[in-house]
CSV table of C-alpha atoms in Angstrom, one decimal:
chain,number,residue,atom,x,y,z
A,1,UNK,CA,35.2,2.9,-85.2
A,2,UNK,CA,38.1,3.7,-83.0
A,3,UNK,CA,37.6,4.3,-79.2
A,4,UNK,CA,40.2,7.0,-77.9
A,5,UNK,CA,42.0,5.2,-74.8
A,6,UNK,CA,40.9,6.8,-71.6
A,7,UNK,CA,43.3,9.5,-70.1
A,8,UNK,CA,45.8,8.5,-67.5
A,9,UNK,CA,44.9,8.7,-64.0
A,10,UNK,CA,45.8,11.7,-61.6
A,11,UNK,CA,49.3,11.8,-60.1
A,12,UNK,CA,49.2,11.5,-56.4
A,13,UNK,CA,51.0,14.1,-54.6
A,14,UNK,CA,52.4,13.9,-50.9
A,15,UNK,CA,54.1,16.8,-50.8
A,16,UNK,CA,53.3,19.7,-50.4
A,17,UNK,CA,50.0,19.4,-48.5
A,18,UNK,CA,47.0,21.7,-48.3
A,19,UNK,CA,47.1,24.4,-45.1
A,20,UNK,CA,50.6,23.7,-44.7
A,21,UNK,CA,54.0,25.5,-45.7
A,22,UNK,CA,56.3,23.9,-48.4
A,23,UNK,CA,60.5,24.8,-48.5
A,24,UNK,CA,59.4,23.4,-52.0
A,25,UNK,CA,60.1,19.5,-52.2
A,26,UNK,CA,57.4,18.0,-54.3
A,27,UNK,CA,57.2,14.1,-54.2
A,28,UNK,CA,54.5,11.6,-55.2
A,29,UNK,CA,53.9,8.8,-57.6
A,30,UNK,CA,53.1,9.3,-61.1
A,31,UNK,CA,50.5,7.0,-63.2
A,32,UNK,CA,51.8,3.9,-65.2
A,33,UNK,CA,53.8,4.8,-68.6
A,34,UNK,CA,54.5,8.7,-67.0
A,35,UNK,CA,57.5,9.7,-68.7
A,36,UNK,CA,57.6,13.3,-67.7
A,37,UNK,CA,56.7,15.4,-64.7
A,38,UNK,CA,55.6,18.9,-64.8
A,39,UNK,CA,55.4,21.4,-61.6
A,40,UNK,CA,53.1,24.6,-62.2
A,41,UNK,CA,52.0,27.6,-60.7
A,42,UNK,CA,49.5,29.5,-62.5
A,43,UNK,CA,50.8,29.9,-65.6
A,44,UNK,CA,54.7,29.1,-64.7
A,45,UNK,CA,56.2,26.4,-65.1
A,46,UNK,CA,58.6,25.5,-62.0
A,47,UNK,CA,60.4,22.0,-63.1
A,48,UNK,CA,59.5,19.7,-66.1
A,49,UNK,CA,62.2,16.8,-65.7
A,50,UNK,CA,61.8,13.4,-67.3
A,51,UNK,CA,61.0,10.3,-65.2
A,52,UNK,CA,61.8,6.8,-65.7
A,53,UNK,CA,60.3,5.6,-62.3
A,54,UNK,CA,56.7,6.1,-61.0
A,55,UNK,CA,58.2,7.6,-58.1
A,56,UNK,CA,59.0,11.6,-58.7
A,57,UNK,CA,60.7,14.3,-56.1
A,58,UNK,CA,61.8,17.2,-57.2
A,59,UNK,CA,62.6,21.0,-55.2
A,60,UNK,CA,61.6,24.0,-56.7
A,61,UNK,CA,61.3,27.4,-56.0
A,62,UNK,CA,58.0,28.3,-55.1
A,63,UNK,CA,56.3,31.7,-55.6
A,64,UNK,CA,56.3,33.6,-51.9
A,65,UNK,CA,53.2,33.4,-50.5
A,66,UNK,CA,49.4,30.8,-51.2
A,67,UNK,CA,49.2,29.3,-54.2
A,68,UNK,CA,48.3,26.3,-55.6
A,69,UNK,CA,50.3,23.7,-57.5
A,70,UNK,CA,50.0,21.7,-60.1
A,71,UNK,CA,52.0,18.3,-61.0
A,72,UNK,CA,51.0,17.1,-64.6
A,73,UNK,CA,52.2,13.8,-65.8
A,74,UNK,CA,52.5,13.1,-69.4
A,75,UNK,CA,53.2,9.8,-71.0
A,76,UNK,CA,54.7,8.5,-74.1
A,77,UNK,CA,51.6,9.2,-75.9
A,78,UNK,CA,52.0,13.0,-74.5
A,79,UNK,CA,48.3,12.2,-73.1
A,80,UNK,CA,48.2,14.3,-69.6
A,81,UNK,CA,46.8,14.2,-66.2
A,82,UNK,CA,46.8,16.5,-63.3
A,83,UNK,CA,46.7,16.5,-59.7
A,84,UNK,CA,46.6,20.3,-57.6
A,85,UNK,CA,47.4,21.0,-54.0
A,86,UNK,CA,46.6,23.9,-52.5
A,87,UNK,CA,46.5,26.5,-50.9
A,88,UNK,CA,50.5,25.9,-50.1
A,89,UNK,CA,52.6,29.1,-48.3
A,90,UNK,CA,55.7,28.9,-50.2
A,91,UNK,CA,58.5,29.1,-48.5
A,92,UNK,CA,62.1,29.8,-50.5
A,93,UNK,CA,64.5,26.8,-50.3
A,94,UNK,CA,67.4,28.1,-49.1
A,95,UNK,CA,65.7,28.9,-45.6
A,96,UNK,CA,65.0,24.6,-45.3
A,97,UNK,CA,65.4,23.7,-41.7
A,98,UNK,CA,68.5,22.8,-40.1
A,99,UNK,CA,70.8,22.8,-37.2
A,100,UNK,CA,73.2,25.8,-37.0
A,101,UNK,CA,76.0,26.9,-34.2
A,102,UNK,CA,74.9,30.6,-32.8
A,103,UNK,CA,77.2,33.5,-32.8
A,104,UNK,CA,77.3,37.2,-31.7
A,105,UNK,CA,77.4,39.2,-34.7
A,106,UNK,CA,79.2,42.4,-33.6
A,107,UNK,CA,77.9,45.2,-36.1
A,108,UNK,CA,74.4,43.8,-35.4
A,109,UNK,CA,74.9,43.8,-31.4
A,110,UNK,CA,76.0,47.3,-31.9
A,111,UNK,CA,72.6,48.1,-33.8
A,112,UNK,CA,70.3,46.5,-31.8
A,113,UNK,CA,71.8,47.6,-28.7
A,114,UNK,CA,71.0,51.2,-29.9
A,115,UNK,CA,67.9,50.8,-31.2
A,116,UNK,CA,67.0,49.2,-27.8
A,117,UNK,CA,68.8,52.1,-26.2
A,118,UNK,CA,66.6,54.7,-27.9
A,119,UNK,CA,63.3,53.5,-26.9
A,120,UNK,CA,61.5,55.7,-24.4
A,121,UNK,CA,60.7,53.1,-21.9
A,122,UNK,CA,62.2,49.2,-21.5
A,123,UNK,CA,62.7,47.2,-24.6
A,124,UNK,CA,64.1,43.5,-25.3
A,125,UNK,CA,65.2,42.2,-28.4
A,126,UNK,CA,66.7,39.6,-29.9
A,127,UNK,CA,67.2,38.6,-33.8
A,128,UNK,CA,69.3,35.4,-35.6
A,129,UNK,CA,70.2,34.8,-38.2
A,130,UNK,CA,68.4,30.6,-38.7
A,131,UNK,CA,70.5,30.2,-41.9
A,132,UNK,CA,74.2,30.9,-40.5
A,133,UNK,CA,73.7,31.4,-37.2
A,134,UNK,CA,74.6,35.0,-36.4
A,135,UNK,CA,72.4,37.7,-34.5
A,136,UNK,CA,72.2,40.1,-31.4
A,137,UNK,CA,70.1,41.3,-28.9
A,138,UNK,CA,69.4,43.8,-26.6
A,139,UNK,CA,67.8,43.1,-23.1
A,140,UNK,CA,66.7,39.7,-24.1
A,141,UNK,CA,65.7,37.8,-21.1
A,142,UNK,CA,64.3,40.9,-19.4
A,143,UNK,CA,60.7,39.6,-18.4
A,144,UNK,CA,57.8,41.4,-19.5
A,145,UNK,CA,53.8,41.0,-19.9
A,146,UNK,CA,53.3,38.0,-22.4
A,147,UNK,CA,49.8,39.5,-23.7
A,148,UNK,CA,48.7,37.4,-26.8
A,149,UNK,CA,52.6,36.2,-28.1
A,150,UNK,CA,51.9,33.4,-25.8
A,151,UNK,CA,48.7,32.4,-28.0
A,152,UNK,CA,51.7,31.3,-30.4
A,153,UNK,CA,52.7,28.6,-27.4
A,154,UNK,CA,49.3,27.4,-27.1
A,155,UNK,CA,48.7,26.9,-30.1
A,156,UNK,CA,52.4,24.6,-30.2
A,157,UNK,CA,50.7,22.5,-27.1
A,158,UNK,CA,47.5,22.0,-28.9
A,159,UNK,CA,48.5,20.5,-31.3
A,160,UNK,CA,51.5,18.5,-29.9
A,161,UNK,CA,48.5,17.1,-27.8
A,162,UNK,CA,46.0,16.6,-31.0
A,163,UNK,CA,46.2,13.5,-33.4
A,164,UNK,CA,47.9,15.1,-36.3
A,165,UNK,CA,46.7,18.3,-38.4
A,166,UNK,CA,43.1,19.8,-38.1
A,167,UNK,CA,41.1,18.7,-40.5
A,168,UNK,CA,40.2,22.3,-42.5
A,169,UNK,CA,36.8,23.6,-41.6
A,170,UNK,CA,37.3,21.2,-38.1
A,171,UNK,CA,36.7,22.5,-34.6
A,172,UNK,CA,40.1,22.8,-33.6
A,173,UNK,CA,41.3,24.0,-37.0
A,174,UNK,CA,38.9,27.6,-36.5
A,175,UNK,CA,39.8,27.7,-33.1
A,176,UNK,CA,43.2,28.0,-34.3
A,177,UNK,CA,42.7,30.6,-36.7
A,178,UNK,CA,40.7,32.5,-35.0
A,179,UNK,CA,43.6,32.6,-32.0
A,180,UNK,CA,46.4,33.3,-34.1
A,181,UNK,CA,45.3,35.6,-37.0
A,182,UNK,CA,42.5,37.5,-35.2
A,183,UNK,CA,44.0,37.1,-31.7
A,184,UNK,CA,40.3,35.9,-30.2
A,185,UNK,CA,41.1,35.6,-26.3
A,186,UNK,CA,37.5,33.2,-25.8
A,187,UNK,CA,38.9,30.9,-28.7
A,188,UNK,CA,42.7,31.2,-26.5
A,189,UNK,CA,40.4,29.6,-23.6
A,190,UNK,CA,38.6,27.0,-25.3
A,191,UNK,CA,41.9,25.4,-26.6
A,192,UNK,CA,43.0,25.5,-22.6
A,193,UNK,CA,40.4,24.0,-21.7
A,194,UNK,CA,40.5,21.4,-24.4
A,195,UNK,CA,44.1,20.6,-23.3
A,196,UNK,CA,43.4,20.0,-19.8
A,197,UNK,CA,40.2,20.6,-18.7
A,198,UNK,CA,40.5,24.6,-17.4
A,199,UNK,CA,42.8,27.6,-18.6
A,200,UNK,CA,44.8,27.2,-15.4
A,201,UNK,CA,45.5,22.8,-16.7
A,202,UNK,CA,46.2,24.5,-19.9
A,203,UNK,CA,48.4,26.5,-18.7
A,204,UNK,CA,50.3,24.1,-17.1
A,205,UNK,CA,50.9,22.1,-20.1
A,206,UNK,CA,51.5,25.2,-22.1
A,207,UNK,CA,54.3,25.6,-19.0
A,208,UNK,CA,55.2,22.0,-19.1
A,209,UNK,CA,56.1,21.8,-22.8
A,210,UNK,CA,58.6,24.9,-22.9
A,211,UNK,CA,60.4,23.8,-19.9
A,212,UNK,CA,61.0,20.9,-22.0
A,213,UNK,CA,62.3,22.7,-24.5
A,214,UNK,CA,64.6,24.7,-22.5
A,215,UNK,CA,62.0,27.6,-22.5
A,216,UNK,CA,62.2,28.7,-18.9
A,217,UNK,CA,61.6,33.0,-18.6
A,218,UNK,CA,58.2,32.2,-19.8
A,219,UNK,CA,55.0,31.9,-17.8
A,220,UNK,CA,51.6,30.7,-18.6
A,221,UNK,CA,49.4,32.1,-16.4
A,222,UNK,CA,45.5,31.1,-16.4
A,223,UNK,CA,43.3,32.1,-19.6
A,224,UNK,CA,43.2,35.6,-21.7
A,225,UNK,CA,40.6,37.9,-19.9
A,226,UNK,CA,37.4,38.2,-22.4
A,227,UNK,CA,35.9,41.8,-22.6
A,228,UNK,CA,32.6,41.9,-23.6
A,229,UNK,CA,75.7,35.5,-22.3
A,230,UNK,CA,78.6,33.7,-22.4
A,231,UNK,CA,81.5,34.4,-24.7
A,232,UNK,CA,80.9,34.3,-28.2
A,233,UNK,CA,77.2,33.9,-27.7
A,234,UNK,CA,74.2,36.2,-28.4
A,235,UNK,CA,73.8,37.8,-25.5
A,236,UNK,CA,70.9,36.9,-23.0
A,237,UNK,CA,70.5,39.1,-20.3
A,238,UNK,CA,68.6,41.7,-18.8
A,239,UNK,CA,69.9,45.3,-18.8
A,240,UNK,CA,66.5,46.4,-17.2
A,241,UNK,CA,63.8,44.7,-16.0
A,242,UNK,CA,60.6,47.3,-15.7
A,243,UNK,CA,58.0,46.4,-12.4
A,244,UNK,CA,55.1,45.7,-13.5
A,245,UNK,CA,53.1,42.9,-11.2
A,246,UNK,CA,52.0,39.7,-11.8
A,247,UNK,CA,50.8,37.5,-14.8
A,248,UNK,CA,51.6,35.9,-17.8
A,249,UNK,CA,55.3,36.9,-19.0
A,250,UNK,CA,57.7,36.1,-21.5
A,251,UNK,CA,61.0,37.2,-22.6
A,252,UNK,CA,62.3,38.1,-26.2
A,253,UNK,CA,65.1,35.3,-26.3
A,254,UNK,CA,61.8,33.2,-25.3
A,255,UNK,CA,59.8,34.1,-28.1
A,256,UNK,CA,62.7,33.5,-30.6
A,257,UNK,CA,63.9,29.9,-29.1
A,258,UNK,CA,60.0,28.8,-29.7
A,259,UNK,CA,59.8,30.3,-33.0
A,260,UNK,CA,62.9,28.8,-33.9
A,261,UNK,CA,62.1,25.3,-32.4
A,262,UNK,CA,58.5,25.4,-35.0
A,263,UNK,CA,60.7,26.3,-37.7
A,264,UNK,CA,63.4,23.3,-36.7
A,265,UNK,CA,60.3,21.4,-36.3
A,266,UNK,CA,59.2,21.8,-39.6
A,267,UNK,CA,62.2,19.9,-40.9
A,268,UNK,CA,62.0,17.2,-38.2
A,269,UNK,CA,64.6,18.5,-36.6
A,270,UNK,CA,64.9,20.2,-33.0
A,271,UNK,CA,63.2,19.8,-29.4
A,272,UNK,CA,59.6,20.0,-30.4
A,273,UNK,CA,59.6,16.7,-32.7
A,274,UNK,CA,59.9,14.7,-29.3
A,275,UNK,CA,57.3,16.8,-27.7
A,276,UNK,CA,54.6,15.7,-29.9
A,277,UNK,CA,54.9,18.3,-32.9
A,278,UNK,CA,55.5,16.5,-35.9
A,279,UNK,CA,56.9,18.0,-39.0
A,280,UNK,CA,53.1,18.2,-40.8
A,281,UNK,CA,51.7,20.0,-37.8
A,282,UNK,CA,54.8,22.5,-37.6
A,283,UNK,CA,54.1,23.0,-41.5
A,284,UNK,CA,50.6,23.6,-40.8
A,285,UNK,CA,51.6,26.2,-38.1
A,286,UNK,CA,53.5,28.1,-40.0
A,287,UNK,CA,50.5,28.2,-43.1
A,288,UNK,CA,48.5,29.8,-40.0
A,289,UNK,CA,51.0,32.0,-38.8
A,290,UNK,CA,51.3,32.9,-42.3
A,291,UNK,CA,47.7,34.4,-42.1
A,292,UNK,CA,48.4,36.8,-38.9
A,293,UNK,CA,46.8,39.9,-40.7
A,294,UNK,CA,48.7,42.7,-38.4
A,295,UNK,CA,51.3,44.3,-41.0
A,296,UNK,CA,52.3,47.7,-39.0
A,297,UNK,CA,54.8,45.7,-36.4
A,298,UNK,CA,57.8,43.5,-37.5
A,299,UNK,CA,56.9,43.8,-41.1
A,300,UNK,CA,56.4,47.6,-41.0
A,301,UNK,CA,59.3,48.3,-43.4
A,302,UNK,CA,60.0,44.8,-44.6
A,303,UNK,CA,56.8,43.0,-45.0
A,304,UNK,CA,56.3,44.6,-48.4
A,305,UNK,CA,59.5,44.2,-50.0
A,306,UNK,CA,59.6,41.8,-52.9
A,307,UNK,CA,60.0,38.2,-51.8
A,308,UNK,CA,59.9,39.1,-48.0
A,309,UNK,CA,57.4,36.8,-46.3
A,310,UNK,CA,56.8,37.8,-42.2
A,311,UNK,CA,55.2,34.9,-40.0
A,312,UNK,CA,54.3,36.2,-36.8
A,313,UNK,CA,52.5,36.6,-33.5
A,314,UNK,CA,51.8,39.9,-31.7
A,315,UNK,CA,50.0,40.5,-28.7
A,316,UNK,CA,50.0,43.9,-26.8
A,317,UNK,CA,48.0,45.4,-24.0
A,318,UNK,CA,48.1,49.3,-23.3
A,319,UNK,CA,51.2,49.5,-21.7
A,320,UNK,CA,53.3,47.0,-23.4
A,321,UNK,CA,53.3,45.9,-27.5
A,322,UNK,CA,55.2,43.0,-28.6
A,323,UNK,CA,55.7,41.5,-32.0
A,324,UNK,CA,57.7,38.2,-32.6
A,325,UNK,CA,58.1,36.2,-35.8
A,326,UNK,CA,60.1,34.6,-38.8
A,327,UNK,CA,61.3,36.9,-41.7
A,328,UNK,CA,61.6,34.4,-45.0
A,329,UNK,CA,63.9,36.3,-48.0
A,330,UNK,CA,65.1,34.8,-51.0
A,331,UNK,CA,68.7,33.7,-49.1
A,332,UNK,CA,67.3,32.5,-46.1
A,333,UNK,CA,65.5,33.4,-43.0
A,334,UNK,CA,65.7,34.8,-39.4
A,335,UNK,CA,64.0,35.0,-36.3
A,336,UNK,CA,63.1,38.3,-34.4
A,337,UNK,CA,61.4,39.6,-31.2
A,338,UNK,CA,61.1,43.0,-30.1
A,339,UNK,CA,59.0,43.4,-26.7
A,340,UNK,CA,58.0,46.6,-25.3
A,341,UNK,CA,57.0,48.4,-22.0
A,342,UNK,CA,56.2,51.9,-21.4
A,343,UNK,CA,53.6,52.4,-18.3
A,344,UNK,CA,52.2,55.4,-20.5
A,345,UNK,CA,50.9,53.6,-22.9
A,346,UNK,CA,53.2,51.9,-25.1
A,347,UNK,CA,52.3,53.5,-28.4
A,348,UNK,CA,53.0,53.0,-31.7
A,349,UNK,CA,56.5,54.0,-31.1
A,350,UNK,CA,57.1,50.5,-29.9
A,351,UNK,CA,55.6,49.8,-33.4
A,352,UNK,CA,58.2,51.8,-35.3
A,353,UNK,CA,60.7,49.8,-32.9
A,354,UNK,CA,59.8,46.5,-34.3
A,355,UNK,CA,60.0,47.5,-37.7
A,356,UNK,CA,63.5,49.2,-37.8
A,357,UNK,CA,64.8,45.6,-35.8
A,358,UNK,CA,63.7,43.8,-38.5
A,359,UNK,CA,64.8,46.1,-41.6
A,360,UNK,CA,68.3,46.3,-39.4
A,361,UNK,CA,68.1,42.0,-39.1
A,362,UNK,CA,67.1,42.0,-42.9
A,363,UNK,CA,70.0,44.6,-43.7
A,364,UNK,CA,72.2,43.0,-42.0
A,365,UNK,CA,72.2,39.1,-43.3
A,366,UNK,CA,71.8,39.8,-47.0
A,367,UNK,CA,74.7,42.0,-46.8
C-alpha cells in the first residue's frame, strides 16, 4: 500500500501584515522544494513567478481597499500549500513613500485660491501633490479650532509611545478605532491619560512630538469635552485669521505636513521614524484611518470614483468643519486639508468646500 507524502508546509508571509496598509511588496519564505509562488486575491491571480530560492518578494498591484491575500507555494510535484493575510488596505504602488521637492503649482494656486475665496466665511486650504511634489493652498497657516483632526496627532503620539502595533482586539487597539473612525472624545481622553498621566500631560506630548517635526501652528490643548511662502514654494500664509478665543487649534498646512510625515513614515522615511513611529505602526495607521466611516467631506465627489481610496480625519464643532486626509489613485497620491469657520454655523457648505478641493487636487494631478 502506498502512503501519499504529506503536503508541504504553509509559506510564511511577512509582508503584508494583518490591520495594516500594503503599497503591495509581498515577501516571505517559501517551504523546501517550492518552485513557484502564487499571489491571490479572491479569485485573481496577482503574480505567479518561479522561485529557485526559499526566499520570495514580489510587488503587485493590489485591489483598492480590505482584502485578504493569499501566497500559494507549489513544488515540483505541483503539491500546494497556502498561507493568507488579512485584512490588508491595498494601497496602489505607484503612491510607495518617498522624498519629493515641493513646488507651487500655478493653475492649482489659482483654483484653490478661488474656491477659498468663495466660501462664505474664513477657509484654509492646502493640497500636494506626494508623488511629484506640486500643490497650492489658500490661507494655509491661518489658525483655527482643531476639533477632532487633532485626534489624528494623538493617535501618532500613542503609538510612537507604545511598543509596536496593537495587538487586534487589545486595549489600545479599540481605543484607537473608536477615536479615529467614530471620533469618541472619552476614548480621545483615555489615550491622554495613558500617555502621560492626564489630558493636559497628553497634551503636552501630543505638542512635544509636532514641534519635533516642524509642526508648530498647532496646539494641543487639554482633553475633548464629553457630552453626556517663499518663492517657488506652496504658499503658507494667512490671508485672514477669524477671532475666535481660546483652545485647541490647528492650521491646514499643519494637518497636511502630519499627514504627509505618516505617509513618509510608512516607507521609513521622514521625521516621524525618529520620533518613535515605525514603518509597521504608520502602516497600521493608515489601515485605521482607512476605516474613518464619514464619506460627505473630502471624499464627497471623489471617494466613489473607481480606484479612489480617501484616508482621513475630520473633526468639526458648530461653527467650524474640517476634513484632512490622503487621496490614493491609480498614479499616485496627494494630501489635502480644507478647514472651515463660519460663526453661524459652519454648514454643510464647508462640506461641499472640501469635496470640490479634492475633485480640483484629483483633476489636477492626473491631468
Amino acid at each position: 500500500m502506498t502512503v501519499a507524502a504529506p503536503p508541504p508546509p504553509p509559506p510564511a508571509i511577512e509582508q503584508p501584515a494583518p490591520y495594516q496598509a500594503s503599497y503591495g511588496v509581498v515577501t516571505g519564505e517559501a517551504p523546501a522544494g517550492t518552485r513557484r509562488i502564487v499571489v491571490r486575491v479572491g479569485d485573481r491571480t496577482l503574480a505567479a513567478r518561479p522561485l529557485r530560492q526559499r526566499r520570495f518578494a514580489l510587488r503587485v498591484e493590489l485591489p483598492r481597499g480590505e482584502s485578504s491575500i493569499r501566497v500559494v507555494a507549489v513544488d515540483g510535484a505541483g503539491r500546494r500549500s497556502w498561507s493568507t493575510v488579512g485584512p490588508v488596505l491595498g494601497l496602489p504602488l505607484a503612491a510607495r513613500p518617498g522624498l519629493r521637492r515641493e513646488r507651487a503649482d500655478p493653475g492649482l494656486l489659482r483654483t484653490v485660491r478661488r474656491l477659498g475665496a468663495g466660501y462664505p466665511g474664513t477657509a484654509g486650504i492646502y493640497v500636494q501633490s506626494l508623488t511629484t511634489g506640486a500643490g497650492g493652498a489658500w490661507n494655509a497657516r491661518a489658525r483655527l479650532p482643531a476639533a477632532s483632526t487633532l485626534k489624528l496627532a494623538i493617535a501618532v503620539a500613542a503609538l510612537a509611545r507604545g511598543d509596536g502595533v496593537p495587538a487586534p482586539g487589545s486595549t489600545v487597539d479599540g481605543l484607537l478605532h473608536r477615536m479615529l473612525a467614530l471620533s469618541d472624545n472619552e476614548s480621545a481622553n483615555t489615550l491622554e491619560v495613558w500617555l502621560a498621566g492626564s489630558t493636559s500631560g497628553g497634551s503636552y506630548v501630543v505638542n512635544s512630538l509636532l514641534r519635533s517635526i516642524g509642526i508648530v501652528d498647532t496646539e494641543m490643548y487639554g482633553g475633548y469635552e464629553i457630552e453626556r511662502s517663499t518663492s517657488g514654494r506652496i504658499p503658507r500664509r494667512v490671508d485672514e485669521q477669524p477671532s475666535w478665543g481660546l483652545g485647541k487649534y490647528t492650521t491646514a498646512a499643519d494637518l497636511a505636513a502630519l499627514l504627509r510625515a505618516v505617509w513618509l513614515a510608512s516607507g521609513g522615511l521622514g521625521p516621524l521614524e525618529p520620533a518613535g513611529l515605525s514603518r509597521s505602526e504608520a502602516k497600521y495607521l493608515l489601515f485605521r484611518l482607512g476605516r474613518v466611516r464619514d464619506p460627505d467631506k473630502l471624499g464627497r465627489e471623489v471617494g466613489r470614483l473607481p480606484g479612489v481610496t480617501v484616508l482621513h480625519k475630520a473633526g468639526w464643532i458648530d461653527a467650524a468643519r474640517h476634513d484632512a486626509g490622503l487621496v490614493f489613485w491609480h498614479g499616485g497620491v496627494y494630501t489635502a486639508a480644507v478647514l472651515t469657520w463660519r460663526p453661524g454655523g459652519a454648514g454643510t457648505s464647508a462640506d461641499v468646500l472640501a469635496g470640490r478641493v479634492a475633485r480640483a487636487g484629483l483633476d489636477r494631478f492626473r491631468g
